[in-house]
JSON list of C-alpha atoms in Angstrom, two decimals:
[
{"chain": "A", "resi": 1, "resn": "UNK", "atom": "CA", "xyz": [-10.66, -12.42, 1.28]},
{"chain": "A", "resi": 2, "resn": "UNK", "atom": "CA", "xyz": [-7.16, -10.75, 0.59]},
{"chain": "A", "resi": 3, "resn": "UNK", "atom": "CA", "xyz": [-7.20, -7.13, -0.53]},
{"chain": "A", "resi": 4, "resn": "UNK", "atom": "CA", "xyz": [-4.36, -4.48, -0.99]},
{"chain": "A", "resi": 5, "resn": "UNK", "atom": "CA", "xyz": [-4.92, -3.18, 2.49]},
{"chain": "A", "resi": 6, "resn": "UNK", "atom": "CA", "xyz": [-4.36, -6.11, 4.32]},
{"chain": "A", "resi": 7, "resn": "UNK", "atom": "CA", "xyz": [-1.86, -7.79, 2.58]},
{"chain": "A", "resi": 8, "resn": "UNK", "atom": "CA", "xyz": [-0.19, -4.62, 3.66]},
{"chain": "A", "resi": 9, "resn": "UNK", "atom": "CA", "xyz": [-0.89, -4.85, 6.91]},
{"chain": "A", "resi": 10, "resn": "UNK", "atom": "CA", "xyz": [-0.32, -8.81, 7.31]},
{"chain": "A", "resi": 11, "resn": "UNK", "atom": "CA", "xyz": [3.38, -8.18, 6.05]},
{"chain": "A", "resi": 12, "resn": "UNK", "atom": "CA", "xyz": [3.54, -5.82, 8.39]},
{"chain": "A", "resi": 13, "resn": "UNK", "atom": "CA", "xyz": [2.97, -8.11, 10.67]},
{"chain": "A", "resi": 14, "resn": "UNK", "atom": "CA", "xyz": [4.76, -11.11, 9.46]},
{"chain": "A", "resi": 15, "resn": "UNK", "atom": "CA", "xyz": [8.42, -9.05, 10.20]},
{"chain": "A", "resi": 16, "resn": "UNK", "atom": "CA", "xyz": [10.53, -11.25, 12.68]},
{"chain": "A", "resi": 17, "resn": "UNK", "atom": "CA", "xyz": [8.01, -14.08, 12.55]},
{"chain": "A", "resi": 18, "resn": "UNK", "atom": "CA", "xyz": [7.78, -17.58, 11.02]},
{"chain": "A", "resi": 19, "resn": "UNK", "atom": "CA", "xyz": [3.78, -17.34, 10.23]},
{"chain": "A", "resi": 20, "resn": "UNK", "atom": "CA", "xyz": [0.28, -15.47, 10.82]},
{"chain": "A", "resi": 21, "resn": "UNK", "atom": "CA", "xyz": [-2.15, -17.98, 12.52]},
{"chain": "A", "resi": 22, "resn": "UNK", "atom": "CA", "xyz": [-5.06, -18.47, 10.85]},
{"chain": "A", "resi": 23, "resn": "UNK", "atom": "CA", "xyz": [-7.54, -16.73, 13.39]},
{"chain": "A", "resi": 24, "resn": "UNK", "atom": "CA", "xyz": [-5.45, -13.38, 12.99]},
{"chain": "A", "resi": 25, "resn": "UNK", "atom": "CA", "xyz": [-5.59, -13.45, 9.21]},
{"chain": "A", "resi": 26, "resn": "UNK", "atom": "CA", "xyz": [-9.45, -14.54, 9.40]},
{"chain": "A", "resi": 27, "resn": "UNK", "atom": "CA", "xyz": [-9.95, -11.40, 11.68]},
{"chain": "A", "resi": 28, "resn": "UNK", "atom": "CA", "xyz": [-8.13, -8.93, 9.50]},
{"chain": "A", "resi": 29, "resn": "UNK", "atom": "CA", "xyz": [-9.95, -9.96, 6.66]},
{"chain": "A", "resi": 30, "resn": "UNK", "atom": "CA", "xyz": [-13.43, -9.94, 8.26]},
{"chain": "A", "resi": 31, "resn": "UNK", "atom": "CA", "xyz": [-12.30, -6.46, 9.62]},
{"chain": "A", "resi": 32, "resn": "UNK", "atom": "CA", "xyz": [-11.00, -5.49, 6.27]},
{"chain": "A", "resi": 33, "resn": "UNK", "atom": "CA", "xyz": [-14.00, -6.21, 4.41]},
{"chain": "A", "resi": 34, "resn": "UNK", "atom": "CA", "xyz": [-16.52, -4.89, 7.14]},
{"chain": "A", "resi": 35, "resn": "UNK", "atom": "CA", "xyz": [-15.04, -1.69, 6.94]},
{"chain": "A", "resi": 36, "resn": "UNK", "atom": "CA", "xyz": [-15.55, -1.67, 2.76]},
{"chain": "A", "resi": 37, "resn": "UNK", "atom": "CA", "xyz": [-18.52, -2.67, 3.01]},
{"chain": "A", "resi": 38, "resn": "UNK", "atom": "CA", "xyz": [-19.80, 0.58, 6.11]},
{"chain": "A", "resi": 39, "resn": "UNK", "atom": "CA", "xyz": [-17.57, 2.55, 3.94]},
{"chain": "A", "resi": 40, "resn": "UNK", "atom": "CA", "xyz": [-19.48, 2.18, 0.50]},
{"chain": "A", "resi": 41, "resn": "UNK", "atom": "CA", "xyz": [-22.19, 2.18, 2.56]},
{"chain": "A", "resi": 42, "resn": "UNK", "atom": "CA", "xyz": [-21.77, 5.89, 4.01]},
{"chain": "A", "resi": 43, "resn": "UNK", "atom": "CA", "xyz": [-20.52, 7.19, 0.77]},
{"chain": "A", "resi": 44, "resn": "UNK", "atom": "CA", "xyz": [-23.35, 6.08, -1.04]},
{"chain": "A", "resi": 45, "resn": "UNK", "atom": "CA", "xyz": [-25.45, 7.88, 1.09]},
{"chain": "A", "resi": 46, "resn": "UNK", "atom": "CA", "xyz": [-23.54, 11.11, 1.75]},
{"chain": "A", "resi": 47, "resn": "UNK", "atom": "CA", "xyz": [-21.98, 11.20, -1.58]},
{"chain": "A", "resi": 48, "resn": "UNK", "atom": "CA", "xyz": [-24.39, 13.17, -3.06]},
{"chain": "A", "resi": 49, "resn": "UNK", "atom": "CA", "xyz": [-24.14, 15.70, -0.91]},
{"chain": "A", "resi": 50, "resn": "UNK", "atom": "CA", "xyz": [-20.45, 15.70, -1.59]},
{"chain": "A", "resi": 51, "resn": "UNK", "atom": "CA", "xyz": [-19.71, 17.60, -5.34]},
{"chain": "A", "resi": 52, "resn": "UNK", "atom": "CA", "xyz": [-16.52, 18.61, -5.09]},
{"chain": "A", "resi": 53, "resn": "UNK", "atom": "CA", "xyz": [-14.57, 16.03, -3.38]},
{"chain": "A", "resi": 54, "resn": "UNK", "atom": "CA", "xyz": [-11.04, 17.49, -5.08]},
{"chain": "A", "resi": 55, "resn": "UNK", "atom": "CA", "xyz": [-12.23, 20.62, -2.70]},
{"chain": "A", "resi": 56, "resn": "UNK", "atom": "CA", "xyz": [-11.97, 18.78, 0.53]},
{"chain": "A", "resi": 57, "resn": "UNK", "atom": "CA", "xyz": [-8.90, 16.52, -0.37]},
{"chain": "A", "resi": 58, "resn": "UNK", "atom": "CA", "xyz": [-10.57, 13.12, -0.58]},
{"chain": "A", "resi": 59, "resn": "UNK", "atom": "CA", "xyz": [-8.78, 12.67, -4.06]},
{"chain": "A", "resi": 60, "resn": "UNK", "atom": "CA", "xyz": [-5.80, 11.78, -1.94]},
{"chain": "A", "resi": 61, "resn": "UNK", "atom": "CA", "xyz": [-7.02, 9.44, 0.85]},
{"chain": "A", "resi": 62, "resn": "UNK", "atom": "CA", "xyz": [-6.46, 6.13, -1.43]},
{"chain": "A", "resi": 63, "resn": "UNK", "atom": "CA", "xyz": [-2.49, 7.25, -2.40]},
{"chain": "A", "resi": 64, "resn": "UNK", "atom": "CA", "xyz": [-2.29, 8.45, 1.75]},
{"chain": "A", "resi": 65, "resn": "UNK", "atom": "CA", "xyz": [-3.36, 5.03, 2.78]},
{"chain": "A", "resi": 66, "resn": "UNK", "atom": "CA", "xyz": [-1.19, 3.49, 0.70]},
{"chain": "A", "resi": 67, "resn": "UNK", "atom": "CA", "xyz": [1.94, 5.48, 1.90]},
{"chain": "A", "resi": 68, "resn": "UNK", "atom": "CA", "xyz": [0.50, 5.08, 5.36]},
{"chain": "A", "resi": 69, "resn": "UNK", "atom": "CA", "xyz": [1.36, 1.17, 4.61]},
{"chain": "A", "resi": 70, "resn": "UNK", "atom": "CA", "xyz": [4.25, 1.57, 3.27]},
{"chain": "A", "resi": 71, "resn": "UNK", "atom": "CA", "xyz": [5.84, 3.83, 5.84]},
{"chain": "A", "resi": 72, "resn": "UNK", "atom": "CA", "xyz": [4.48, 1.02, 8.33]},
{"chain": "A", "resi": 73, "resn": "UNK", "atom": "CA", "xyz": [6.67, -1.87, 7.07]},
{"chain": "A", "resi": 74, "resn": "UNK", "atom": "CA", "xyz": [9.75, 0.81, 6.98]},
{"chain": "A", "resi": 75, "resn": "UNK", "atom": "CA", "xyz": [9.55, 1.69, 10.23]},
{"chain": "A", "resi": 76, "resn": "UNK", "atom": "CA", "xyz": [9.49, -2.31, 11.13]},
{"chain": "A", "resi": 77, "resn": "UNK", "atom": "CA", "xyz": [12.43, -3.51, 8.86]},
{"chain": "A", "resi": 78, "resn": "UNK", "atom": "CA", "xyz": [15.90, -3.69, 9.65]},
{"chain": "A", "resi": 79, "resn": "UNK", "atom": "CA", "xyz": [17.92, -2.59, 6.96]},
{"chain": "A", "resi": 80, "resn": "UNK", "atom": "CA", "xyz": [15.99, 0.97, 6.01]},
{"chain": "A", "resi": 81, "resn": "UNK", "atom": "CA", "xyz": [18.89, 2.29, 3.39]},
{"chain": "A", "resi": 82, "resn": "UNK", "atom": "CA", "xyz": [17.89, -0.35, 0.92]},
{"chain": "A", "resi": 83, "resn": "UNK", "atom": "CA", "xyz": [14.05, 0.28, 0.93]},
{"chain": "A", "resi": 84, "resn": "UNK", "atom": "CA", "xyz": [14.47, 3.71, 1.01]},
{"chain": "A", "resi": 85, "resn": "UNK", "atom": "CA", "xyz": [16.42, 4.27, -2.03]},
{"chain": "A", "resi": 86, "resn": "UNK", "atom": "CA", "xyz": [14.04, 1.89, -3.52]},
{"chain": "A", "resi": 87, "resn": "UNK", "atom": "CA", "xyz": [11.21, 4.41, -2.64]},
{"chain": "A", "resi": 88, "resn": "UNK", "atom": "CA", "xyz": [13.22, 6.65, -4.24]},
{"chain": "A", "resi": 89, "resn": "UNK", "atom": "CA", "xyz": [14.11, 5.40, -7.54]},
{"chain": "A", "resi": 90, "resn": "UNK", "atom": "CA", "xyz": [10.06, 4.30, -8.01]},
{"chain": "A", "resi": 91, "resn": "UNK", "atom": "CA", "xyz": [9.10, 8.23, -7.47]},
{"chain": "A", "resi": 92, "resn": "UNK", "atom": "CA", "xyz": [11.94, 9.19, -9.67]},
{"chain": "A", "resi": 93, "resn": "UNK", "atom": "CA", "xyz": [11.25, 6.36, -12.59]},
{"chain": "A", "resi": 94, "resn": "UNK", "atom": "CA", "xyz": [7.16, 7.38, -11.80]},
{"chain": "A", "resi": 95, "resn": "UNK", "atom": "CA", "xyz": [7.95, 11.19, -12.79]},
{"chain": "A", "resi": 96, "resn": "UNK", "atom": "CA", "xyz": [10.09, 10.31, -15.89]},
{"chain": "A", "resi": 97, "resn": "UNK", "atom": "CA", "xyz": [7.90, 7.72, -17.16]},
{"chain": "A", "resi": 98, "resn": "UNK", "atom": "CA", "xyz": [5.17, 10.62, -16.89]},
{"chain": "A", "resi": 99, "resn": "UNK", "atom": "CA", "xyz": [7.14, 12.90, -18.62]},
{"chain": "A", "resi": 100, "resn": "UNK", "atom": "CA", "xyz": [7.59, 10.50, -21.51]},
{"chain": "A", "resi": 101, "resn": "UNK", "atom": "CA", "xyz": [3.68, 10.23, -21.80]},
{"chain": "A", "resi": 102, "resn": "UNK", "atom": "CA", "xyz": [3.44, 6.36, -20.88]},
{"chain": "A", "resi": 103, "resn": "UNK", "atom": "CA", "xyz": [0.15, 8.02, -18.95]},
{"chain": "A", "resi": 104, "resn": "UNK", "atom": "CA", "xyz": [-1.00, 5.01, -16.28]},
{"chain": "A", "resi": 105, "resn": "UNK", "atom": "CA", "xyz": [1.56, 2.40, -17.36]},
{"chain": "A", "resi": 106, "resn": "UNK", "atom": "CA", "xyz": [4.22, 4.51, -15.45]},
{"chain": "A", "resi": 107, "resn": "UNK", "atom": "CA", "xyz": [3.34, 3.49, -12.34]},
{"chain": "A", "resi": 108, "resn": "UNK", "atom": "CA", "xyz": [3.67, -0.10, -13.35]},
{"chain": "A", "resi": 109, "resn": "UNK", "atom": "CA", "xyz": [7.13, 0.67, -15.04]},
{"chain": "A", "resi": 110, "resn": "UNK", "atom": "CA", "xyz": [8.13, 2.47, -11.92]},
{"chain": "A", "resi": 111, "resn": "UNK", "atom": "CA", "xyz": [7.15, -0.65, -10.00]},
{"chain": "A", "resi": 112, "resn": "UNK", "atom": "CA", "xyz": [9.20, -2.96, -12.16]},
{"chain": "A", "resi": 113, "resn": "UNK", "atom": "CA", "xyz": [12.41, -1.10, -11.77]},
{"chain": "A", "resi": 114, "resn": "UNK", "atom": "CA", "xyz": [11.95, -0.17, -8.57]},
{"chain": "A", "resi": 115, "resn": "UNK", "atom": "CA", "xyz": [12.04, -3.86, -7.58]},
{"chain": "A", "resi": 116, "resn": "UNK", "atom": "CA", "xyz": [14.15, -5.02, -9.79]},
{"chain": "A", "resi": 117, "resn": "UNK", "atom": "CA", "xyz": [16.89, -2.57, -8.73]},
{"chain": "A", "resi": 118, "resn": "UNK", "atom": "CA", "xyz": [15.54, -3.52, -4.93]},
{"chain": "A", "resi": 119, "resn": "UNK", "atom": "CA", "xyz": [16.52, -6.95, -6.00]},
{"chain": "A", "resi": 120, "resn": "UNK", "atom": "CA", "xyz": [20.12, -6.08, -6.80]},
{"chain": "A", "resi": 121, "resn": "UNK", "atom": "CA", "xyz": [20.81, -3.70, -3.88]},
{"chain": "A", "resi": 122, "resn": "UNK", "atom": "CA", "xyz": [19.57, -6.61, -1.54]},
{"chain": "A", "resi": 123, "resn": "UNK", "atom": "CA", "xyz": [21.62, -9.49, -3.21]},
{"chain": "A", "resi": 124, "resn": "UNK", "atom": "CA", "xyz": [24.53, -7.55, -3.21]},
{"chain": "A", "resi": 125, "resn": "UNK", "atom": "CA", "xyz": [24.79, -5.61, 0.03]}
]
């Protein structure tokens, strides 16, 4: 029952703590997946009435949620510098990788260095 959203969330969580219990996880989850499922739901009904949805901004909600959970676990973690210039050199590998036309692989390139460099920064602090 693990998606993106609240793996996000459960890491979030998991800061300063040994383990999620069971119940908590079970309860995101069910939460989690409730909320897809109202969610489809409504937009399979009021879709159509939707034609545009560029127009209204609803292109961006999946990317805002996403920075929504990342700004989340930054605000929790102690040592900010490192994850922020981390942040940093994904956007900046993510626009370069787009300018050499690697189309949807930059993000995963992006990703890779991104950690990889996050990797170095931490182990040698």
């Amino acid at each position: 029952m693990l998606t993106d959203e609240s793996f996000g969330v459960a890491m979030t969580r998991a800061i300063g703590r040994e383990r999620l219990s069971e119940r908590w996880m079970h309860g995101l989850n069910i939460t989690a997946y409730l909320n897809w499922f109202v969610a489809n739901m409504a937009g399979a009904y009021f879709g159509r009435w939707i034609t545009n949805p560029e127009r209204l901004g609803l292109d961006y909600a999946l990317p805002a949620m996403f920075i929504g959970l990342v700004v989340l676990q930054l605000v929790h973690r102690k040592n900010k510098k490192i994850h922020i210039n981390v942040a940093m050199i994904a956007v900046v590998c993510v626009i370069f990788a787009s300018m050499a036309s690697l189309g949807s692989m930059s993000v995963i390139v992006a990703a890779v260095i991104a950690a990889t460099m996050g990797v170095f920064m931490e182990r040698w602090k």
